[in-house]
Tab-separated table of C-alpha atoms and ligand atoms in Angstrom:
chain	number	residue	atom	x	y	z
A	127	MET	CA	18.391	44.068	19.972
A	128	ALA	CA	15.843	43.582	17.403
A	129	ASP	CA	17.089	46.707	15.406
A	130	HIS	CA	18.817	44.725	12.857
A	131	ASP	CA	16.589	41.635	12.571
A	132	LEU	CA	15.812	40.705	9.039
A	133	THR	CA	13.378	37.962	9.627
A	134	ALA	CA	10.369	39.988	8.374
A	135	LEU	CA	12.217	40.743	5.069
A	136	MET	CA	13.464	37.246	4.753
A	137	ALA	CA	10.180	35.750	5.556
A	138	ALA	CA	8.501	37.592	2.484
A	139	GLN	CA	10.710	35.544	0.204
A	140	LEU	CA	10.499	32.122	1.876
A	141	ASP	CA	8.152	29.349	1.996
A	142	ARG	CA	6.176	29.544	5.185
A	143	HIS	CA	7.547	26.387	6.504
A	144	LEU	CA	11.114	27.658	6.052
A	145	VAL	CA	10.031	30.630	8.417
A	146	PHE	CA	9.699	28.227	11.291
A	147	PRO	CA	13.238	27.509	11.842
A	148	LEU	CA	14.031	31.329	11.993
A	149	LEU	CA	11.212	31.723	14.533
A	150	GLU	CA	12.577	29.096	16.729
A	151	PHE	CA	15.906	30.675	16.627
A	152	LEU	CA	14.426	34.142	17.707
A	153	GLN	CA	12.462	32.385	20.546
A	154	GLU	CA	15.644	30.820	21.794
A	155	ARG	CA	17.491	34.196	21.619
A	156	GLN	CA	14.754	35.814	23.114
A	157	LEU	CA	14.791	38.694	20.913
A	158	TYR	CA	11.125	39.169	21.026
A	159	SER	CA	8.574	38.500	24.008
A	160	ARG	CA	7.491	34.769	24.030
A	161	PRO	CA	3.666	35.865	23.168
A	162	GLU	CA	4.797	37.787	20.136
A	163	ILE	CA	6.778	34.710	18.814
A	164	LEU	CA	3.909	32.363	19.650
A	165	GLU	CA	1.364	34.603	17.971
A	166	ALA	CA	3.586	34.865	14.750
A	167	LYS	CA	3.926	31.004	14.862
A	168	ILE	CA	0.038	30.642	15.013
A	169	ARG	CA	-0.255	33.212	12.099
A	170	LEU	CA	2.265	31.168	10.126
A	171	LEU	CA	0.580	27.959	10.905
A	172	SER	CA	-2.821	29.132	9.848
A	173	GLY	CA	-1.613	28.979	6.247
A	174	THR	CA	-0.507	25.383	6.691
A	175	ASN	CA	-2.033	22.014	7.586
A	176	MET	CA	-0.283	21.711	10.796
A	177	VAL	CA	-3.384	22.314	12.868
A	178	ASP	CA	-2.381	20.116	15.759
A	179	TYR	CA	0.861	21.989	16.199
A	180	ALA	CA	-1.110	25.237	16.069
A	181	MET	CA	-3.564	23.977	18.674
A	182	ASP	CA	-0.751	23.184	21.049
A	183	ILE	CA	1.024	26.579	20.624
A	184	HIS	CA	-2.759	28.185	21.199
A	185	LYS	CA	-2.890	26.238	24.528
A	186	SER	CA	0.285	27.010	25.704
A	187	LEU	CA	0.248	30.608	24.864
A	188	HIS	CA	-3.173	31.252	26.695
A	189	GLY	CA	-2.653	28.534	29.308
A	190	THR	CA	-5.840	26.703	28.321
A	191	ASP	CA	-7.135	23.552	27.397
A	192	ASP	CA	-9.654	25.121	24.771
A	193	VAL	CA	-8.954	25.709	21.369
A	194	PRO	CA	-10.870	28.256	19.173
A	195	GLU	CA	-13.842	26.965	17.029
A	196	ASP	CA	-11.994	27.825	13.738
A	197	MET	CA	-8.960	25.590	14.516
A	198	VAL	CA	-11.383	22.590	15.241
A	199	LYS	CA	-13.247	23.327	12.046
A	200	ARG	CA	-9.889	23.537	10.126
A	201	ARG	CA	-8.712	20.418	11.536
A	202	SER	CA	-11.590	18.399	10.392
A	203	GLU	CA	-11.403	19.935	6.839
A	204	VAL	CA	-7.855	19.009	6.757
A	205	VAL	CA	-8.432	15.368	7.744
A	206	SER	CA	-11.106	14.912	5.218
A	207	ARG	CA	-9.215	16.522	2.641
A	208	LEU	CA	-6.053	14.239	3.143
A	209	ARG	CA	-8.469	11.377	2.957
A	210	SER	CA	-9.942	12.140	-0.220
A	211	LEU	CA	-6.349	12.842	-1.486
A	212	ASP	CA	-5.152	9.714	-0.323
A	213	GLU	CA	-7.784	7.806	-2.154
A	214	ALA	CA	-7.064	9.753	-5.454
A	215	ALA	CA	-3.518	9.218	-5.315
A	216	ALA	CA	-3.821	5.528	-4.133
A	217	PRO	CA	-3.514	3.627	-7.280
A	218	LEU	CA	-0.265	5.524	-8.413
A	219	VAL	CA	1.206	5.362	-4.739
A	220	ALA	CA	0.611	1.688	-4.571
A	221	PHE	CA	2.404	1.190	-7.835
A	222	LEU	CA	5.379	3.381	-6.814
A	223	GLN	CA	5.554	1.572	-3.225
A	224	ASN	CA	5.807	-1.974	-5.066
A	225	PRO	CA	9.488	-2.470	-5.838
A	226	GLN	CA	8.660	-5.196	-8.405
A	227	LEU	CA	6.410	-2.760	-10.389
A	228	VAL	CA	8.884	0.213	-10.123
A	229	GLN	CA	11.187	-1.959	-12.041
A	230	GLU	CA	9.137	-1.496	-15.064
A	231	LEU	CA	9.755	2.380	-15.216
A	232	ARG	CA	12.505	3.350	-17.706
A	233	PRO	CA	14.516	6.679	-17.772
A	234	ASP	CA	12.076	7.564	-20.688
A	235	LYS	CA	9.059	10.011	-19.449
A	236	GLN	CA	6.920	9.114	-22.527
A	237	TYR	CA	7.364	5.537	-22.254
A	238	ASN	CA	6.435	5.567	-18.377
A	239	ILE	CA	3.354	7.680	-19.050
A	240	HIS	CA	2.260	5.487	-21.843
A	241	MET	CA	3.163	2.220	-19.893
A	242	LEU	CA	1.174	3.321	-16.769
A	243	GLN	CA	-1.865	4.125	-18.775
A	244	GLU	CA	-1.812	0.860	-20.973
A	245	ARG	CA	-1.141	-1.623	-18.174
A	246	TYR	CA	-2.446	-0.126	-14.907
A	247	GLN	CA	-5.099	2.381	-16.092
A	248	ILE	CA	-3.099	5.208	-14.326
A	249	GLY	CA	-3.539	8.516	-16.279
A	250	PRO	CA	-3.052	12.128	-15.948
A	251	ASP	CA	-5.643	12.564	-13.182
A	252	GLN	CA	-3.727	10.060	-10.812
A	253	ILE	CA	-0.546	11.806	-11.635
A	254	GLU	CA	-2.215	15.011	-10.738
A	255	ALA	CA	-3.396	13.580	-7.697
A	256	LEU	CA	-0.095	12.486	-6.640
A	257	TYR	CA	1.097	16.024	-7.018
A	258	GLN	CA	-1.575	17.559	-4.895
A	259	TYR	CA	-1.160	14.711	-2.113
A	260	ALA	CA	2.565	15.393	-1.731
A	261	LYS	CA	1.787	19.086	-1.548
A	262	PHE	CA	-0.943	18.679	0.882
A	263	GLN	CA	1.392	16.177	2.934
A	264	PHE	CA	4.185	19.098	2.617
A	265	GLU	CA	1.586	21.589	4.235
A	266	CYS	CA	1.086	18.811	7.095
A	267	GLY	CA	4.787	18.920	7.765
A	268	ASN	CA	5.417	15.467	6.392
A	269	TYR	CA	8.245	16.498	4.706
A	270	SER	CA	9.995	13.082	4.002
A	271	TRP	CA	6.869	11.756	2.353
A	272	ALA	CA	6.486	15.000	0.377
A	273	ALA	CA	10.084	15.066	-0.935
A	274	GLU	CA	9.698	11.224	-2.034
A	275	TYR	CA	6.394	11.677	-3.824
A	276	LEU	CA	7.423	15.308	-5.401
A	277	TYR	CA	10.302	13.573	-6.816
A	278	GLN	CA	8.332	10.718	-8.295
A	279	TYR	CA	5.860	13.359	-9.544
A	280	ARG	CA	8.676	15.151	-11.515
A	281	ALA	CA	9.624	12.029	-13.138
A	282	LEU	CA	6.050	11.661	-14.630
A	283	CYS	CA	5.203	15.281	-15.267
A	284	THR	CA	5.233	16.791	-18.315
A	285	ASP	CA	4.037	20.334	-17.531
A	286	THR	CA	7.166	22.506	-17.176
A	287	GLU	CA	5.606	24.992	-14.742
A	288	ARG	CA	4.236	22.190	-12.434
A	289	SER	CA	7.553	20.429	-12.485
A	290	VAL	CA	9.223	23.557	-11.481
A	291	SER	CA	6.887	24.049	-8.529
A	292	ALA	CA	7.516	20.562	-7.366
A	293	LEU	CA	11.180	21.258	-7.494
A	294	TRP	CA	10.693	24.022	-5.135
A	295	GLY	CA	8.745	21.878	-2.945
A	296	LYS	CA	11.364	19.202	-2.938
A	297	LEU	CA	14.050	21.863	-2.202
A	298	ALA	CA	12.227	23.049	0.907
A	299	ALA	CA	11.462	19.559	2.206
A	300	GLU	CA	15.250	18.725	1.903
A	301	ILE	CA	16.124	21.833	3.724
A	302	LEU	CA	13.760	21.232	6.352
A	303	MET	CA	14.945	17.688	6.938
A	304	GLN	CA	18.615	19.158	6.883
A	305	ASN	CA	19.768	17.099	4.006
A	306	TRP	CA	22.203	19.413	2.991
A	307	ASP	CA	23.570	17.263	0.232
A	308	VAL	CA	20.456	16.647	-1.552
A	309	ALA	CA	19.260	20.171	-0.800
A	310	LEU	CA	22.288	21.275	-2.761
A	311	GLU	CA	21.612	19.076	-5.585
A	312	GLU	CA	18.043	20.322	-5.902
A	313	PHE	CA	19.297	23.854	-5.550
A	314	ASN	CA	21.738	23.321	-8.546
A	315	ARG	CA	18.895	21.779	-10.686
A	316	LEU	CA	16.422	24.678	-9.768
A	317	LYS	CA	19.066	27.364	-10.635
A	318	GLU	CA	19.865	25.595	-14.176
A	319	ILE	CA	16.201	26.062	-14.896
A	320	ILE	CA	15.717	29.371	-13.694
A	321	ASP	CA	18.791	30.666	-15.531
A	322	SER	CA	17.662	29.031	-19.056
A	323	LYS	CA	16.697	31.410	-21.761
A	324	ASN	CA	13.261	30.270	-22.032
A	325	PHE	CA	12.550	30.496	-18.355
A	326	SER	CA	9.317	32.745	-18.175
A	327	SER	CA	9.372	36.654	-18.217
A	328	PRO	CA	12.412	38.655	-17.101
A	329	LEU	CA	10.641	39.957	-14.133
A	330	ASN	CA	9.330	36.369	-12.961
A	331	GLN	CA	12.992	35.223	-13.577
A	332	LEU	CA	14.241	38.194	-11.100
A	333	GLN	CA	11.799	37.129	-8.591
A	334	ASN	CA	12.773	33.445	-8.819
A	335	ARG	CA	16.574	34.207	-8.496
A	336	ILE	CA	15.733	36.359	-5.335
A	337	TRP	CA	13.676	33.394	-3.944
A	338	LEU	CA	16.416	31.159	-4.781
A	339	MET	CA	19.067	33.067	-2.912
A	340	HIS	CA	16.940	33.517	0.193
A	341	TRP	CA	16.228	29.671	0.234
A	342	ALA	CA	19.842	28.779	-0.406
A	343	LEU	CA	21.094	30.456	2.696
A	344	PHE	CA	19.862	27.631	4.560
A	345	ILE	CA	22.342	25.423	2.618
A	346	PHE	CA	25.258	28.053	2.559
A	347	PHE	CA	25.275	28.337	6.127
A	348	ASN	CA	25.070	24.617	6.727
A	349	HIS	CA	26.815	22.806	3.896
A	350	GLU	CA	30.605	22.420	4.464
A	351	ASN	CA	31.138	23.868	0.949
A	352	GLY	CA	28.352	26.519	1.458
A	353	ARG	CA	30.666	29.496	2.220
A	354	ASN	CA	32.358	29.159	-1.358
A	355	GLY	CA	28.715	28.655	-2.796
A	356	ILE	CA	27.390	31.855	-1.642
A	357	ILE	CA	30.226	33.830	-2.912
A	358	ASP	CA	30.078	32.133	-6.237
A	359	LEU	CA	26.197	32.554	-6.510
A	360	PHE	CA	25.708	36.104	-5.272
A	361	PHE	CA	28.660	37.593	-7.227
A	362	GLN	CA	27.200	36.220	-10.454
A	363	ASP	CA	26.148	39.140	-12.664
A	364	ARG	CA	22.520	38.160	-12.739
A	365	TYR	CA	22.278	37.475	-9.089
A	366	LEU	CA	24.243	40.630	-8.166
A	367	ASN	CA	21.842	42.564	-10.031
A	368	ALA	CA	18.881	40.792	-8.486
A	369	ILE	CA	20.333	41.925	-5.159
A	370	GLN	CA	20.862	45.532	-6.122
A	371	THR	CA	17.389	45.478	-7.545
A	372	ASN	CA	15.406	44.103	-4.716
A	373	ALA	CA	17.062	42.199	-2.056
A	374	HIS	CA	19.606	44.456	-0.756
A	375	HIS	CA	19.523	43.015	2.719
A	376	LEU	CA	21.155	39.989	1.240
A	377	LEU	CA	24.455	41.986	1.392
A	378	ARG	CA	24.750	40.969	5.208
A	379	TYR	CA	25.299	37.416	4.212
A	380	LEU	CA	27.409	38.183	1.202
A	381	ALA	CA	29.616	40.615	3.211
A	382	THR	CA	30.041	37.842	6.180
A	383	ALA	CA	30.801	35.076	3.767
A	384	VAL	CA	33.631	37.143	2.140
A	385	VAL	CA	34.958	38.319	5.549
A	386	VAL	CA	35.234	34.763	6.820
A	387	ASN	CA	36.469	33.111	3.627
A	388	LYS	CA	40.242	33.559	3.565
A	389	ARG	CA	40.516	31.884	0.163
A	390	ARG	CA	38.167	34.528	-1.429
A	391	ARG	CA	39.823	37.862	-0.419
A	392	ASN	CA	40.161	38.812	-4.127
A	393	MET	CA	36.154	39.494	-3.878
A	394	LEU	CA	36.525	42.087	-0.982
A	395	LYS	CA	37.288	44.820	-3.491
A	396	GLU	CA	33.990	44.032	-5.459
A	397	LEU	CA	32.173	43.671	-2.299
A	398	ILE	CA	33.195	47.021	-0.926
A	399	LYS	CA	31.982	48.690	-4.321
A	400	VAL	CA	28.639	47.026	-4.093
A	401	ILE	CA	28.209	48.057	-0.530
A	402	GLN	CA	29.189	51.527	-1.350
A	403	GLN	CA	26.767	51.677	-4.199
A	404	GLU	CA	23.852	50.573	-1.970
A	405	GLN	CA	24.718	52.373	1.127
A	406	HIS	CA	21.337	54.372	0.760
A	407	SER	CA	19.320	51.273	0.433
A	408	TYR	CA	20.989	49.033	2.902
A	409	LYS	CA	23.315	49.103	5.801
A	410	ASP	CA	24.031	47.206	8.861
A	411	PRO	CA	27.003	47.072	11.244
A	412	ILE	CA	28.578	44.383	9.087
A	413	THR	CA	28.561	46.480	5.847
A	414	GLU	CA	29.493	49.847	7.887
A	415	PHE	CA	32.435	48.082	9.655
A	416	LEU	CA	33.577	47.279	5.924
A	417	GLN	CA	32.901	50.700	4.778
A	418	CYS	CA	34.593	52.363	7.844
A	419	LEU	CA	37.500	50.414	7.095
A	420	TYR	CA	37.972	50.544	3.424
A	421	VAL	CA	36.286	53.596	2.233
A	422	ASN	CA	36.852	56.054	5.157
A	423	TYR	CA	39.711	54.655	6.956
A	424	ASP	CA	38.036	55.384	10.205
A	425	PHE	CA	39.537	52.961	12.677
A	426	ASP	CA	37.534	54.083	15.712
A	427	GLY	CA	34.362	53.578	13.615
A	428	ALA	CA	35.403	50.285	12.339
A	429	GLN	CA	36.164	49.250	16.096
A	430	GLN	CA	32.805	50.344	17.311
A	431	LYS	CA	31.042	48.745	14.433
A	432	LEU	CA	32.738	45.449	15.253
A	433	VAL	CA	31.135	45.364	18.567
A	434	GLU	CA	27.751	45.759	16.866
A	435	CYS	CA	28.833	43.208	14.441
A	436	GLU	CA	29.082	40.627	17.056
A	437	GLN	CA	25.756	41.194	18.448
A	438	VAL	CA	24.208	41.014	14.791
A	439	ILE	CA	25.877	37.814	14.105
A	440	LEU	CA	24.548	36.218	17.465
A	441	ASN	CA	21.164	37.315	16.791
A	442	ASP	CA	20.853	36.184	12.989
A	443	PRO	CA	19.159	32.812	12.396
A	444	PHE	CA	21.641	32.097	9.669
A	445	LEU	CA	24.927	33.389	11.149
A	446	GLY	CA	24.303	32.701	14.830
A	447	LYS	CA	24.178	28.989	14.441
A	448	ARG	CA	25.236	27.393	17.814
A	449	VAL	CA	27.329	24.228	17.883
A	450	GLU	CA	28.018	22.296	21.158
A	451	GLU	CA	31.727	21.570	21.587
A	452	GLY	CA	32.118	19.551	24.818
A	453	ASN	CA	30.521	21.380	27.642
A	454	PHE	CA	30.577	24.734	25.641
A	455	VAL	CA	27.965	26.130	23.248
A	456	THR	CA	29.796	28.314	20.555
A	457	VAL	CA	28.946	30.278	17.578
A	458	PRO	CA	31.700	29.386	15.249
A	459	LEU	CA	31.010	32.180	12.628
A	460	ARG	CA	31.205	34.695	15.407
A	461	ALA	CA	34.757	33.909	16.291
A	462	GLU	CA	35.833	33.541	12.721
A	463	PHE	CA	34.234	36.944	11.884
A	464	LEU	CA	36.070	38.634	14.695
A	465	GLU	CA	39.330	37.261	13.999
A	466	ASN	CA	39.106	38.152	10.409
A	467	ALA	CA	37.830	41.476	11.079
A	468	ARG	CA	40.760	42.142	13.440
A	469	LEU	CA	42.915	41.074	10.840
A	470	PHE	CA	41.527	43.530	8.271
A	471	ILE	CA	41.796	46.367	10.838
A	472	PHE	CA	45.404	45.332	11.466
A	473	GLU	CA	46.365	45.098	7.568
A	474	THR	CA	44.845	48.263	6.828
A	475	TYR	CA	46.501	50.029	9.608
A	476	CYS	CA	49.823	48.507	8.783
A	477	ARG	CA	49.386	49.766	5.033
A	478	ILE	CA	49.178	53.262	6.357
A	479	HIS	CA	51.579	53.134	9.196
A	480	ARG	CA	55.361	52.048	9.082
A	481	CYS	CA	55.707	51.967	12.945
A	482	ILE	CA	53.051	50.826	15.104
A	483	ASP	CA	52.655	51.277	19.011
A	484	ILE	CA	51.542	48.101	20.297
A	485	SER	CA	49.545	49.367	23.048
A	486	MET	CA	47.663	51.472	20.460
A	487	LEU	CA	47.196	48.333	18.419
A	488	ALA	CA	45.942	46.369	21.524
A	489	GLN	CA	43.475	49.133	22.023
A	490	ARG	CA	42.299	49.218	18.339
A	491	LEU	CA	41.828	45.299	18.552
A	492	ASN	CA	40.201	45.303	21.890
A	493	MET	CA	42.856	43.157	23.430
A	494	SER	CA	45.274	43.657	26.386
A	495	TYR	CA	48.924	44.533	25.467
A	496	ASP	CA	49.947	40.968	26.033
A	497	GLU	CA	47.203	39.461	24.206
A	498	ALA	CA	47.795	41.926	21.214
A	499	GLU	CA	51.603	41.125	21.423
A	500	LEU	CA	51.044	37.411	21.135
A	501	TRP	CA	48.586	37.846	18.592
A	502	ILE	CA	51.189	40.013	16.494
A	503	MET	CA	53.887	37.314	16.887
A	504	ASN	CA	51.530	34.592	15.768
A	505	LEU	CA	50.671	36.765	12.768
A	506	VAL	CA	54.230	37.359	11.903
A	507	ARG	CA	55.100	33.704	12.404
A	508	SER	CA	52.469	32.461	10.135
A	509	SER	CA	53.800	34.311	7.249
A	510	LYS	CA	51.456	37.102	7.010
A	511	LEU	CA	53.494	40.019	7.429
A	512	ASP	CA	57.106	41.315	7.192
A	513	ALA	CA	57.489	43.040	10.596
A	514	ARG	CA	59.568	42.874	13.539
A	515	ILE	CA	58.810	43.788	17.082
A	516	ASP	CA	61.012	46.300	18.969
A	517	SER	CA	60.203	45.524	22.562
A	518	VAL	CA	62.209	48.315	23.933
A	519	SER	CA	59.877	50.945	22.490
A	520	GLY	CA	56.942	48.631	22.419
A	521	THR	CA	56.409	49.102	18.584
A	522	LEU	CA	55.847	46.785	15.591
A	523	ILE	CA	57.996	48.043	12.682
A	524	MET	CA	57.076	47.210	9.180
A	525	THR	CA	60.274	45.972	7.411
A	526	THR	CA	58.815	46.540	3.999
A	527	ASN	CA	56.514	49.258	3.124
A	528	HIS	CA	54.529	47.672	0.039
A	529	ILE	CA	50.933	48.122	-0.774
A	530	ASN	CA	50.260	44.501	-0.013
A	531	VAL	CA	52.105	43.376	2.766
A	532	HIS	CA	50.930	39.679	2.105
A	533	GLU	CA	52.818	39.323	-0.862
A	534	GLN	CA	56.085	40.387	0.790
A	535	ILE	CA	57.516	37.464	2.725
A	536	ILE	CA	61.013	36.774	3.402
A	537	GLU	CA	61.209	33.527	5.456
A	538	SER	CA	64.719	33.691	6.555
A	539	MET	CA	64.206	37.035	7.833
A	540	LYS	CA	61.168	36.138	9.695
A	541	GLY	CA	62.876	33.267	11.426
A	542	LEU	CA	65.673	35.834	12.541
A	543	ASN	CA	63.311	38.268	13.659
A	544	MET	CA	61.399	35.750	15.900
A	545	ARG	CA	64.600	34.735	17.539
A	546	THR	CA	65.772	38.260	18.069
A	547	TYR	CA	62.209	39.232	19.406
A	548	MET	CA	62.690	36.372	21.748
A	549	LEU	CA	66.181	37.251	22.901
A	550	ALA	CA	65.010	40.998	23.503
A	551	LYS	CA	62.205	39.519	25.404
A	552	ASN	CA	64.197	37.564	27.736
A	553	ILE	CA	67.157	39.583	28.062
A	554	VAL	CA	66.368	43.297	27.433
A	555	GLU	CA	63.191	43.412	29.563
A	556	PRO	CA	64.353	41.910	32.670
A	557	ALA	CA	67.463	44.212	32.402
A	558	GLN	CA	65.038	47.245	32.060
A	559	GLN	CA	63.034	46.069	35.063
A	560	ALA	CA	66.093	45.645	37.179
A	561	ALA	CA	67.324	49.137	36.160
A	562	ARG	CA	63.991	50.465	36.933
B	236	NAG	C1	3.391	10.876	6.140
B	236	NAG	O1	2.417	10.474	5.339
B	236	NAG	C2	2.410	9.058	5.118
B	236	NAG	C3	1.413	8.672	4.183
B	236	NAG	O2	0.038	9.245	4.767
B	236	NAG	C4	2.212	8.202	6.417
B	236	NAG	O3	2.316	6.787	6.333
B	236	NAG	C5	3.240	8.654	7.299
B	236	NAG	O4	3.182	8.090	8.630
B	236	NAG	C6	3.382	10.193	7.464
B	236	NAG	N1	4.556	10.475	8.508
B	236	NAG	C7	4.421	11.394	9.340
B	236	NAG	C8	5.777	11.682	9.932
B	236	NAG	O5	3.575	12.057	9.580
B	237	NAG	C1	13.429	25.432	-22.166
B	237	NAG	O1	13.904	24.577	-22.903
B	237	NAG	C2	14.475	23.292	-22.704
B	237	NAG	C3	15.092	22.715	-24.102
B	237	NAG	O2	14.523	22.910	-25.240
B	237	NAG	C4	13.402	22.376	-22.226
B	237	NAG	O3	13.664	21.146	-22.024
B	237	NAG	C5	12.506	23.092	-21.194
B	237	NAG	O4	11.559	22.238	-20.685
B	237	NAG	C6	12.335	24.579	-21.432
B	237	NAG	N1	11.782	25.045	-20.226
B	237	NAG	C7	10.644	26.026	-20.105
B	237	NAG	C8	10.615	26.518	-18.889
B	237	NAG	O5	9.995	26.078	-20.980
B	238	NAG	C1	36.232	44.855	24.314
B	238	NAG	O1	36.155	43.446	24.817
B	238	NAG	C2	35.386	43.172	25.855
B	238	NAG	C3	35.493	41.790	26.226
B	238	NAG	O2	36.732	41.200	26.028
B	238	NAG	C4	34.081	43.837	25.671
B	238	NAG	O3	33.232	43.286	27.043
B	238	NAG	C5	34.090	45.062	25.363
B	238	NAG	O4	32.644	45.463	24.997
B	238	NAG	C6	34.895	45.399	24.173
B	238	NAG	N1	34.848	46.712	23.881
B	238	NAG	C7	35.111	47.301	22.579
B	238	NAG	C8	35.161	48.810	22.544
B	238	NAG	O5	35.548	46.509	21.855
């Protein structure tokens, strides 16, 4: 099951803290053994200030109350460093926490810096301390505090590189707090900076774009407009280049987003092109499914891949998000993906064949005959196709034979077809049964 797990590749492009939600997901899915996941968490935590959390995991992993010496030592280091940073940042923090004093700030960075220095003897050292403190708090897992003070810091910071670094921190903190609207704003801010002409070297710019795409996946698969967002971003030349240069695995997310996004069907062709170009660098059941269907017209292959796609989605931390609906826990994206994928199979099939045996189609769609028939009826009714069902021979007959069945809709004919179909269903079939 872990065959198609991208976590290791993803983690290399994420902040450590952003990897935790992925590990939590993998743990819940039991894709790896519990000790493996807990070890990974401890390794991850060793690079943060979340020592108490690491200790808890260590205890639970080894079934003991003892913790290793280095964790104890690290804990006291963290506590004392936090104390000294707290002291260093105190004057500026006190200022920022006082609503009356904050009113003295204006939307003018130079003025503010000057004013703080003149009236409150708060200079570059205190401003720097605020950054260090906020960063340290982030490492402690105090994301709300970090977000607040990284924001304040940016308003006073004159060093471009530092300001960008603070923005990355703010973005991560908002993601971790699941503030998707704010995270989206910060993402846009960061993107604008990264895309600006004077941003660092081209190589650095490329790396920043790759990071940005990875981080943004959290937003794209949680924010209500994210499914358009990912398509808009990933298909931009510069970002698509970045994917094709050094982040091929992102094609899984782009492909999924295109499949489930009915309004962006027009991107399918471009997507298939990229998938084909990159097939030697990256493939998974999702990209293979599209390739089977649209490059090789291999329906059996596509059908097989679809079964694997379902597993990939269920086991992917971004795609397999669980949602409670009443007493059920569902994965909405899974259902949407399968529905759309079946539609793709069906449409492609209909493009090549004029007359389709429903039981054959049922098999292709992995449905029972009745299910398939109902499904087709719904399709016809919802104006997707010009087709009629001949229930005597159990076939679906395409009444137009155009390349794009979608474009050929004749409303009146369809109503008529439906009635004819129902008539046949109610009269012809009982008659046949009686004859038998
Ligand atoms: C975050 O840090 C601030 C300042 O030290 C503290 O007052 C607050 O309790 C911390 N919050 C959490 C959740 O640890
Ligand atoms: C790029 O130029 C803009 C406008 O001149 C400036 O505001 C920004 O700080 C610059 N960015 C970098 C990274 O130097
Ligand atoms: C067909 O669907 C059933 C459940 O509805 C599933 O168990 C089976 O694996 C599927 N088989 C194929 C070939 O799609």
